[in-house]
């Protein structure tokens, strides 16, 4: 019998050789991705809390360049370097595109920024980001 059918409890007569591993690969990949995301979120929560007794004097600290850019943009928005939140959002989207995708497109930046502001859930996340500036 094929490799996939031996010792797996599958039904008789089913080939299953190619299906077994291919069926498991995306599930394992998704599990690794979600696990990695959970680790990243946990690290993000642990980082800004600081050491015992620090009192969080230094404020939020960024774990990666995108987060540090976002916090810098939030501070600039608070200091009045941007006219409004829409400009700050466009700057943040442009930084993400530059850092992650190595591209610069003002049209794409505008479309993404508009979509972020139109979605209530994402807009709420942006508001939380802008409020983190100290």
CSV table of C-alpha atoms in Angstrom, one decimal:
chain,number,residue,atom,x,y,z
A,1,UNK,CA,0.0,0.0,0.0
A,2,UNK,CA,1.1,3.6,-0.4
A,3,UNK,CA,2.9,5.5,2.4
A,4,UNK,CA,-0.1,7.5,3.3
A,5,UNK,CA,-2.4,4.6,4.0
A,6,UNK,CA,-0.2,2.5,6.3
A,7,UNK,CA,-0.7,3.0,10.1
A,8,UNK,CA,-2.9,6.0,9.8
A,9,UNK,CA,-6.3,4.4,10.4
A,10,UNK,CA,-7.5,5.5,6.9
A,11,UNK,CA,-10.1,3.6,5.0
A,12,UNK,CA,-9.2,0.7,2.8
A,13,UNK,CA,-8.9,1.3,-0.9
A,14,UNK,CA,-8.0,5.0,-0.5
A,15,UNK,CA,-4.7,6.1,-2.0
A,16,UNK,CA,-4.0,8.8,0.5
A,17,UNK,CA,-0.3,8.9,-0.1
A,18,UNK,CA,-0.2,12.5,-1.5
A,19,UNK,CA,-3.2,13.6,0.5
A,20,UNK,CA,-1.9,12.8,3.9
A,21,UNK,CA,1.2,15.0,4.0
A,22,UNK,CA,-0.4,17.8,1.9
A,23,UNK,CA,-3.4,17.9,4.2
A,24,UNK,CA,-1.1,18.2,7.2
A,25,UNK,CA,1.3,20.8,5.7
A,26,UNK,CA,-1.1,23.8,5.7
A,27,UNK,CA,-2.5,22.9,9.1
A,28,UNK,CA,1.0,22.7,10.5
A,29,UNK,CA,2.1,25.8,8.8
A,30,UNK,CA,-1.0,27.7,10.0
A,31,UNK,CA,-0.4,26.4,13.5
A,32,UNK,CA,3.2,27.6,13.4
A,33,UNK,CA,2.2,31.0,12.1
A,34,UNK,CA,-0.5,31.5,14.8
A,35,UNK,CA,1.9,30.3,17.4
A,36,UNK,CA,4.6,32.7,16.2
A,37,UNK,CA,2.0,35.5,16.3
A,38,UNK,CA,1.1,34.7,19.8
A,39,UNK,CA,4.7,34.8,20.8
A,40,UNK,CA,5.1,38.2,19.1
A,41,UNK,CA,2.1,39.6,20.9
A,42,UNK,CA,3.3,38.3,24.2
A,43,UNK,CA,6.8,39.8,23.7
A,44,UNK,CA,5.1,43.1,22.8
A,45,UNK,CA,3.2,43.0,26.1
A,46,UNK,CA,6.2,42.1,28.1
A,47,UNK,CA,8.6,44.6,26.6
A,48,UNK,CA,6.8,47.9,27.5
A,49,UNK,CA,6.0,46.7,31.0
A,50,UNK,CA,9.7,47.1,32.0
A,51,UNK,CA,11.5,45.6,35.0
A,52,UNK,CA,10.1,45.3,38.5
A,53,UNK,CA,10.0,48.7,40.2
A,54,UNK,CA,10.8,50.7,37.0
A,55,UNK,CA,7.4,52.4,37.1
A,56,UNK,CA,7.4,52.5,33.3
A,57,UNK,CA,9.4,55.7,33.3
A,58,UNK,CA,10.7,55.3,29.8
A,59,UNK,CA,7.3,54.8,28.2
A,60,UNK,CA,6.5,52.3,25.4
A,61,UNK,CA,9.5,50.7,23.8
A,62,UNK,CA,9.4,49.2,20.4
A,63,UNK,CA,10.4,45.7,19.6
A,64,UNK,CA,10.7,46.1,15.8
A,65,UNK,CA,11.4,49.0,13.4
A,66,UNK,CA,7.7,49.3,12.3
A,67,UNK,CA,6.6,49.7,15.9
A,68,UNK,CA,9.3,52.3,16.6
A,69,UNK,CA,8.3,54.2,13.5
A,70,UNK,CA,4.7,54.1,14.5
A,71,UNK,CA,5.5,55.5,17.9
A,72,UNK,CA,7.7,58.2,16.4
A,73,UNK,CA,4.8,59.2,14.0
A,74,UNK,CA,2.4,59.2,17.0
A,75,UNK,CA,4.8,61.6,18.8
A,76,UNK,CA,5.1,63.8,15.8
A,77,UNK,CA,1.3,63.9,15.5
A,78,UNK,CA,1.1,65.0,19.1
A,79,UNK,CA,3.8,67.6,18.6
A,80,UNK,CA,1.9,69.1,15.7
A,81,UNK,CA,4.3,68.0,12.9
A,82,UNK,CA,1.3,66.6,11.0
A,83,UNK,CA,-1.8,68.7,10.1
A,84,UNK,CA,-4.2,65.9,11.0
A,85,UNK,CA,-4.5,62.1,11.7
A,86,UNK,CA,-5.0,61.3,8.0
A,87,UNK,CA,-1.5,62.6,7.2
A,88,UNK,CA,0.0,60.6,10.0
A,89,UNK,CA,-1.8,57.5,8.8
A,90,UNK,CA,-0.5,58.0,5.3
A,91,UNK,CA,3.0,58.4,6.7
A,92,UNK,CA,2.6,55.2,8.7
A,93,UNK,CA,1.3,53.2,5.7
A,94,UNK,CA,4.2,54.5,3.6
A,95,UNK,CA,6.7,53.4,6.2
A,96,UNK,CA,5.2,49.9,6.4
A,97,UNK,CA,5.3,49.6,2.6
A,98,UNK,CA,8.9,50.8,2.5
A,99,UNK,CA,10.0,48.5,5.3
A,100,UNK,CA,8.1,45.3,4.5
A,101,UNK,CA,7.6,45.4,0.8
A,102,UNK,CA,10.5,47.7,-0.3
A,103,UNK,CA,8.1,49.8,-2.4
A,104,UNK,CA,6.9,53.4,-2.6
A,105,UNK,CA,3.6,54.2,-4.1
A,106,UNK,CA,1.6,57.2,-3.2
A,107,UNK,CA,-1.6,55.9,-4.8
A,108,UNK,CA,-1.4,52.6,-2.9
A,109,UNK,CA,-0.5,54.4,0.3
A,110,UNK,CA,-3.6,56.7,-0.1
A,111,UNK,CA,-5.9,53.7,-0.8
A,112,UNK,CA,-4.6,51.7,2.2
A,113,UNK,CA,-4.8,54.7,4.5
A,114,UNK,CA,-8.4,55.5,3.4
A,115,UNK,CA,-9.4,51.9,3.9
A,116,UNK,CA,-7.8,51.9,7.4
A,117,UNK,CA,-9.8,55.0,8.3
A,118,UNK,CA,-13.1,53.8,6.9
A,119,UNK,CA,-13.0,50.5,8.8
A,120,UNK,CA,-14.3,51.2,12.4
A,121,UNK,CA,-12.2,48.4,13.9
A,122,UNK,CA,-9.0,49.5,12.2
A,123,UNK,CA,-9.7,53.1,12.9
A,124,UNK,CA,-10.1,52.3,16.6
A,125,UNK,CA,-6.7,50.6,16.5
A,126,UNK,CA,-5.2,53.7,14.9
A,127,UNK,CA,-6.7,55.9,17.6
A,128,UNK,CA,-5.1,53.7,20.2
A,129,UNK,CA,-1.8,54.0,18.4
A,130,UNK,CA,-2.1,57.8,18.2
A,131,UNK,CA,-3.0,58.0,21.9
A,132,UNK,CA,0.2,56.1,22.9
A,133,UNK,CA,2.4,59.2,22.1
A,134,UNK,CA,3.9,60.7,25.2
